[in-house]
Amino acid sequence: MIQRLLHTLPRDKIAKRLVRNLKWIFSSQIAIAVLGMLSLAVSARALGAAGLGALALIEAFARINARLVHFEPWQAVIQFGSAALTNEETLRFERLVGLSIVLDVIGGLAAAALILLLAPIVAAPIGLDGSGTHLLPLGALAMVVSLRATGIALLRLQDRFDLLAKIDIATALFRLALFVIAWLLGGTLLHFVIIFVLCSFADGVVAFLFGQREMRQRGQKPKFGNLLVTLRQNPGFLRFMWNANIAVILRQTTQRLDVIILGALVAPTFVGHYHIARRCGDAAIRLGRPIKQAIFPEFTRLAAEGNYLRIKKTALWISIGFCTILLAGLVPVLIYIDPILDTAFGEAFISAAPVVSIQAVAVALFLAGVILTPVLLSLGRDRELMLIGVATATLFFTLIFPLVMAFGVNGAALSHLFSNAFWLAASSWLVIKTLREKTRHTNVPTSEVLS
């Protein structure tokens, strides 16, 4: 697909930069997906289905609480930082970075406090008992220091996708190495939770430290000063950050809270089966992240220039190429799902085949629209994107309880399938409508308007 893009798009600096960044991110995400599946296989064999289910609940509880209160500013920093750097407003950019750091610190502390507050209350209702009850608050330590959002913004704005890729691969290798050591030494659930905390801490600070290094090399440094002045210099920053995060929060809430809901409705063994399905799906979703990560800064620049026709053409070709890859990968997985699970996780997990298959189709629907979010954000449709997210999450939470009651653990995967289909249809319609309006206003020939 990358080579197709190279031959299709005009051979200017934008296309070359986009293709270079896509190669770096695709390579890293493939490596991370493989390493993640290996880590999953090791933890499954070390803990068994019930232990893996408990680990999934602890991780999900920590991450969902963090997502609810830690509003990541990286998308807003890229959106407004691109304009500042283009206009050579260095001081404005440095103040933006300072604001981002403050927001990250406050978000991390708030997430840890929320986890500590809720852990004793929810442990038993979600199916954690015994040692699991005491391990749930430990997840708070994983969220205290989380400056990754600021680091991501800095590295992507400075076109250092290569460095970010290397950092993410190193973190995944670190996690796998610790998992293998714990497995060989007969590690318990406690040891795997500690590894989760250590890896989350590394994930939260390493990208930030390298982002700061990039700033220093360019003679820049974060400035904190009066944050209200920074907000006045960037009107709409908080609104953009709110809408962008609400859309992501709603999406990730359905992808984290489903495990918590299942913990209250089914046995830990079935939660372990579902965790296998979700982690396999997450590995596939990693293949879509590179496109969003690489294309969003480019789309923001093109939108600032008013070059909507270029946005339309780029989005169309990427969507066609990625959907072709999805179809080629999904069919073999569905056909050979039993031997795949047996080989990867052991015979005990073959019974997870139905939920894994349903989740695979649900993930494919989500990935088919991977380009839609960055397109809508770059076009200023953050509010509409947020509303679609609200509707999608509402549909998911409306469906999950009756579907789980009717179909067991498979019902959770069916909830994702139906809600992802709705999200894809609604977002596609909004992109087509918006691009028609934008290109019409720029006097684009009718034959070239996306249809």
XYZ file of C-alpha atoms in Angstrom:
451
model
C 0.000 0.000 0.000
C 2.854 2.382 0.830
C 4.455 1.836 -2.586
C 1.073 2.403 -4.238
C 0.803 5.710 -2.416
C 4.299 6.646 -3.543
C 3.394 6.179 -7.199
C -0.083 7.694 -6.924
C 0.458 10.853 -4.926
C 2.329 13.800 -6.396
C 6.043 13.467 -5.756
C 6.509 16.550 -3.623
C 7.851 17.015 -0.122
C 4.518 16.231 1.528
C 4.152 12.870 -0.221
C 7.765 11.923 0.437
C 7.532 12.870 4.089
C 4.229 11.027 4.466
C 5.558 7.830 2.888
C 8.751 7.951 4.955
C 6.802 8.395 8.180
C 4.341 5.655 7.241
C 7.195 3.226 6.656
C 8.634 3.954 10.089
C 5.327 3.714 11.908
C 4.106 0.645 10.045
C 7.353 -1.170 10.768
C 7.210 -0.271 14.443
C 3.544 -1.133 14.853
C 3.996 -4.505 13.194
C 6.929 -5.209 15.517
C 4.941 -4.029 18.545
C 1.938 -6.135 17.523
C 4.132 -9.241 17.245
C 5.839 -8.518 20.553
C 2.467 -7.862 22.166
C 1.079 -11.191 20.973
C 4.172 -12.947 22.324
C 3.677 -11.199 25.674
C 0.034 -12.259 25.646
C 0.983 -15.876 24.893
C 3.526 -15.902 27.743
C 1.091 -14.398 30.250
C -1.669 -16.810 29.154
C 0.566 -19.826 29.733
C 1.893 -18.444 33.014
C -1.421 -17.408 34.577
C -4.067 -19.546 32.884
C -7.443 -18.266 31.740
C -8.645 -17.162 35.203
C -5.360 -15.409 36.104
C -5.237 -13.747 32.693
C -8.797 -12.547 33.230
C -7.806 -11.002 36.573
C -4.805 -9.262 34.980
C -7.070 -7.945 32.217
C -9.479 -6.513 34.793
C -6.682 -4.749 36.695
C -5.174 -3.242 33.545
C -8.560 -2.237 32.144
C -9.616 -0.582 35.404
C -6.421 1.490 35.557
C -6.552 2.547 31.916
C -10.251 3.409 31.822
C -9.958 5.642 34.878
C -6.918 7.340 33.388
C -8.747 7.909 30.127
C -11.758 9.434 31.867
C -9.849 12.198 33.664
C -6.551 12.560 31.772
C -7.398 14.632 28.705
C -4.406 14.200 26.409
C -3.402 17.479 24.715
C -1.245 16.094 21.877
C -3.800 16.549 19.102
C -4.477 20.142 20.112
C -0.740 20.850 20.449
C -0.160 19.529 16.926
C -3.116 21.503 15.545
C -2.079 24.829 17.096
C 1.659 24.113 17.217
C 1.758 23.567 13.452
C 0.427 27.073 12.924
C 2.862 28.545 15.449
C 5.892 26.870 13.875
C 4.754 27.746 10.344
C 4.486 31.406 11.366
C 7.814 31.216 13.247
C 6.117 32.103 16.547
C 8.622 30.309 18.767
C 7.448 31.833 22.047
C 3.851 30.842 21.323
C 4.976 27.281 20.604
C 7.071 27.088 23.802
C 4.091 28.267 25.843
C 1.920 25.633 24.167
C 4.371 22.942 25.262
C 4.372 24.312 28.810
C 0.574 24.191 28.857
C 0.658 20.615 27.570
C 3.040 19.528 30.348
C 0.811 21.075 33.026
C -2.247 19.307 31.605
C -0.396 15.978 31.496
C 0.790 16.279 35.119
C -2.653 17.230 36.419
C -4.260 14.426 34.407
C -1.877 11.780 35.726
C -2.377 12.773 39.361
C -6.150 12.915 38.945
C -6.190 9.445 37.364
C -4.154 7.922 40.208
C -6.393 9.533 42.831
C -9.544 8.240 41.113
C -8.176 4.689 40.932
C -7.256 4.682 44.633
C -10.694 6.030 45.530
C -12.730 3.550 43.489
C -10.618 0.378 43.812
C -11.964 -0.793 47.221
C -15.533 -0.177 46.054
C -15.503 -1.959 42.699
C -13.098 -4.870 43.293
C -15.706 -7.406 44.433
C -18.504 -6.399 42.025
C -16.258 -6.853 38.962
C -15.172 -10.337 40.033
C -11.851 -9.685 41.791
C -11.414 -11.375 45.142
C -8.556 -12.527 47.343
C -5.219 -11.098 46.219
C -6.857 -9.455 43.216
C -8.684 -7.074 45.548
C -5.396 -5.707 46.879
C -3.758 -5.540 43.446
C -6.386 -3.275 41.924
C -5.119 -0.075 43.652
C -1.581 -0.919 42.511
C -2.609 0.134 39.018
C -2.723 3.729 40.261
C 1.081 3.810 40.269
C 1.044 3.116 36.535
C -0.854 6.336 35.876
C 0.822 8.841 38.209
C 3.496 9.927 35.722
C 2.184 10.105 32.177
C 3.811 12.750 29.978
C 3.643 10.660 26.816
C 1.021 12.892 25.180
C 3.355 15.898 25.237
C 6.245 13.743 24.016
C 4.176 12.420 21.113
C 3.195 15.940 20.051
C 6.817 17.146 20.112
C 8.241 14.204 18.185
C 5.519 14.275 15.523
C 5.679 18.031 15.081
C 9.463 17.773 14.623
C 8.961 14.936 12.112
C 10.740 12.407 14.349
C 8.441 9.481 13.691
C 11.541 7.304 13.406
C 12.590 8.072 16.971
C 9.099 7.502 18.335
C 8.967 4.153 16.539
C 12.238 3.025 18.117
C 11.053 4.090 21.578
C 7.808 2.131 21.267
C 9.596 -1.010 20.061
C 12.064 -0.793 22.954
C 9.186 -0.505 25.442
C 7.450 -3.555 23.944
C 10.695 -5.536 24.113
C 11.130 -4.490 27.738
C 7.646 -5.775 28.573
C 8.172 -9.093 26.775
C 11.525 -9.653 28.471
C 10.028 -9.078 31.915
C 7.086 -11.367 31.125
C 9.403 -14.169 30.043
C 11.515 -13.791 33.184
C 8.400 -13.865 35.383
C 7.101 -16.949 33.565
C 10.382 -18.857 33.877
C 10.644 -17.991 37.566
C 7.056 -19.064 38.274
C 5.765 -15.535 38.710
C 2.294 -14.926 40.164
C -0.390 -12.395 39.293
C 1.354 -9.886 41.581
C 4.543 -10.031 39.518
C 2.667 -9.473 36.259
C 0.839 -6.470 37.720
C 4.175 -4.998 38.836
C 5.466 -5.449 35.287
C 2.390 -3.598 34.015
C 3.210 -0.694 36.343
C 6.881 -0.566 35.307
C 6.091 -0.657 31.590
C 3.385 1.995 31.953
C 5.864 4.258 33.727
C 8.431 3.777 30.957
C 5.780 4.409 28.325
C 4.796 7.606 30.095
C 8.194 9.296 30.348
C 10.617 8.069 27.664
C 8.916 9.740 24.680
C 8.662 12.966 26.686
C 12.377 12.979 27.514
C 13.317 12.530 23.859
C 10.809 15.187 22.836
C 12.491 17.614 25.232
C 15.844 16.738 23.691
C 14.497 17.635 20.248
C 13.355 20.991 21.579
C 16.763 21.757 23.090
C 18.491 20.910 19.822
C 16.340 23.572 18.151
C 17.025 26.177 20.825
C 13.554 25.820 22.335
C 12.356 25.091 25.856
C 8.940 24.879 27.514
C 7.648 28.102 29.025
C 4.962 28.025 31.684
C 4.281 31.641 32.621
C 0.658 32.766 32.527
C -1.393 29.894 31.117
C -4.338 32.211 30.467
C -2.161 34.216 28.079
C -1.294 30.996 26.257
C -4.970 30.117 25.914
C -5.766 33.599 24.591
C -3.017 33.210 21.997
C -4.605 29.937 20.893
C -8.363 30.527 20.841
C -10.279 27.268 20.664
C -7.462 25.165 22.168
C -9.509 23.846 25.097
C -12.564 23.271 22.914
C -10.507 21.321 20.389
C -8.806 19.291 23.121
C -12.158 18.572 24.786
C -13.880 17.408 21.610
C -10.919 15.379 20.365
C -10.547 13.660 23.722
C -14.241 13.019 24.241
C -14.337 11.177 20.909
C -11.331 9.044 21.916
C -12.558 8.583 25.490
C -15.901 7.296 24.314
C -14.194 4.918 21.895
C -11.722 3.621 24.466
C -14.358 3.470 27.205
C -16.209 0.864 25.191
C -12.888 -0.934 24.665
C -11.975 -0.964 28.370
C -15.235 -0.930 30.264
C -16.428 -4.010 28.385
C -13.931 -6.091 30.367
C -15.167 -4.571 33.636
C -18.798 -5.287 32.712
C -17.936 -8.858 31.769
C -16.169 -9.335 35.097
C -19.485 -8.656 36.820
C -21.515 -10.928 34.506
C -19.392 -13.983 33.643
C -16.745 -16.218 35.230
C -13.061 -15.128 35.180
C -12.252 -17.905 32.694
C -14.560 -16.332 30.104
C -13.057 -12.922 30.835
C -9.704 -14.518 29.977
C -11.142 -15.770 26.668
C -12.481 -12.320 25.898
C -9.140 -10.766 26.805
C -7.522 -12.960 24.160
C -10.050 -11.700 21.601
C -9.544 -8.072 22.596
C -5.743 -8.251 22.599
C -5.735 -9.920 19.184
C -7.995 -7.118 17.992
C -5.710 -4.503 19.542
C -2.772 -6.010 17.650
C -4.689 -5.537 14.400
C -5.698 -1.988 15.342
C -2.016 -1.157 15.686
C -1.760 -1.516 11.915
C -4.215 1.340 11.543
C -2.591 3.711 14.018
C 0.379 4.527 11.775
C -1.916 6.031 9.191
C -3.651 8.279 11.710
C -0.381 9.256 13.348
C 1.445 10.095 10.138
C -1.415 11.723 8.269
C -2.864 14.015 10.945
C 0.001 16.577 10.945
C -0.062 16.584 7.128
C -3.822 17.124 7.014
C -3.593 20.001 9.493
C -1.031 21.716 7.237
C -3.136 21.132 4.119
C -6.282 22.389 5.854
C -4.439 25.522 6.974
C -3.535 26.117 3.308
C -7.108 25.443 2.162
C -5.963 22.511 0.013
C -9.057 20.353 0.543
C -8.794 18.596 -2.801
C -5.434 17.178 -1.745
C -6.953 15.965 1.534
C -9.731 14.244 -0.416
C -7.401 12.446 -2.835
C -4.989 11.318 -0.128
C -7.790 10.045 2.116
C -9.412 8.154 -0.753
C -6.278 6.288 -1.829
C -5.282 5.391 1.719
C -8.783 4.063 2.437
C -8.820 1.904 -0.688
C -5.383 0.461 -0.011
C -6.025 -0.251 3.646
C -9.418 -1.888 3.053
C -7.776 -4.204 0.503
C -5.205 -5.250 3.095
C -7.956 -5.793 5.679
C -9.911 -8.129 3.438
C -6.796 -10.130 2.544
C -5.927 -10.591 6.221
C -9.375 -11.209 7.700
C -10.474 -14.182 5.582
C -7.536 -16.511 6.450
C -7.857 -15.656 10.142
C -11.527 -16.645 10.188
C -10.818 -19.883 8.318
C -7.890 -21.047 10.476
C -8.892 -19.564 13.824
C -8.799 -22.883 15.781
C -5.221 -23.898 14.888
C -4.078 -20.305 15.349
C -5.382 -20.214 18.938
C -4.044 -23.684 19.702
C -0.558 -22.802 18.477
C -0.398 -19.371 20.086
C -2.069 -19.850 23.454
C -2.578 -23.556 24.009
C -5.421 -26.031 23.667
C -7.316 -24.521 26.619
C -8.022 -21.388 24.583
C -9.487 -23.058 21.466
C -12.936 -22.537 22.992
C -12.349 -18.794 22.597
C -12.595 -19.152 18.787
C -16.175 -17.787 18.418
C -15.553 -14.600 20.407
C -12.194 -14.051 18.664
C -13.866 -14.416 15.246
C -16.643 -11.946 16.032
C -14.151 -9.478 17.471
C -12.021 -9.793 14.321
C -14.945 -8.672 12.150
C -15.709 -5.816 14.563
C -12.100 -4.633 14.423
C -12.110 -4.829 10.619
C -15.105 -2.470 10.518
C -13.292 -0.029 12.777
C -10.086 -0.179 10.749
C -11.980 0.376 7.500
C -12.574 3.932 8.746
C -9.118 4.527 10.158
C -8.578 7.652 8.044
C -11.868 9.293 9.036
C -10.890 10.689 12.452
C -7.799 12.645 11.320
C -9.712 13.938 8.285
C -12.576 15.237 10.424
C -10.260 16.784 13.029
C -8.211 18.575 10.385
C -11.401 19.916 8.811
C -12.585 21.349 12.124
C -15.337 18.801 12.634
C -14.241 17.915 16.173
C -17.682 18.709 17.617
C -19.498 16.470 15.146
C -16.915 13.724 15.702
C -17.575 13.947 19.413
C -21.335 13.640 18.869
C -20.830 10.544 16.724
C -18.711 9.118 19.536
C -21.499 9.797 22.047
C -24.038 8.047 19.834
C -21.713 5.083 19.246
C -20.938 4.636 22.943
C -24.641 4.926 23.807
C -25.451 2.197 21.306
C -22.681 -0.028 22.686
C -23.734 0.269 26.325
C -27.377 -0.200 25.365
C -26.551 -3.472 23.611
C -23.894 -5.098 25.789
C -26.010 -6.202 28.753
C -28.855 -7.884 26.807
C -26.415 -9.415 24.309
C -24.183 -10.857 27.057
C -27.275 -12.224 28.792
C -28.386 -13.833 25.523
C -25.062 -14.989 24.028
C -22.611 -15.010 26.932
C -19.128 -13.630 26.306
C -19.837 -13.530 22.542
C -22.412 -10.822 23.247
C -19.681 -8.348 24.197
C -17.980 -8.862 20.835
C -21.330 -8.498 19.041
C -21.837 -5.163 20.814
C -18.544 -3.957 19.339
C -19.510 -5.231 15.896
C -22.849 -3.371 15.789
C -21.512 -0.142 17.284
C -18.452 -0.122 14.983
C -20.731 -0.554 11.960
C -22.751 2.467 13.093
C -19.613 4.556 13.723
C -18.204 3.712 10.288
C -21.419 4.668 8.500
C -21.894 7.942 10.410
C -18.257 9.078 10.107
C -18.099 8.217 6.397
C -21.225 10.238 5.727
C -19.816 13.248 7.605
C -16.470 13.107 5.760
C -18.168 12.930 2.358
C -20.536 15.782 3.252
C -17.758 18.008 4.626
C -15.380 17.461 1.722
C -18.144 18.195 -0.789
C -18.810 21.497 0.961
C -15.134 22.447 1.225
C -14.206 21.539 -2.345
C -17.321 23.263 -3.708
C -16.336 26.474 -1.975
C -12.855 26.275 -3.501
C -14.304 25.948 -7.021
C -13.213 22.373 -7.576
C -14.602 20.738 -10.749
C -17.677 18.634 -10.011
C -16.066 15.513 -11.502
C -13.365 15.631 -8.830
C -15.639 15.884 -5.821
C -15.641 12.777 -3.643
C -18.717 10.690 -4.155
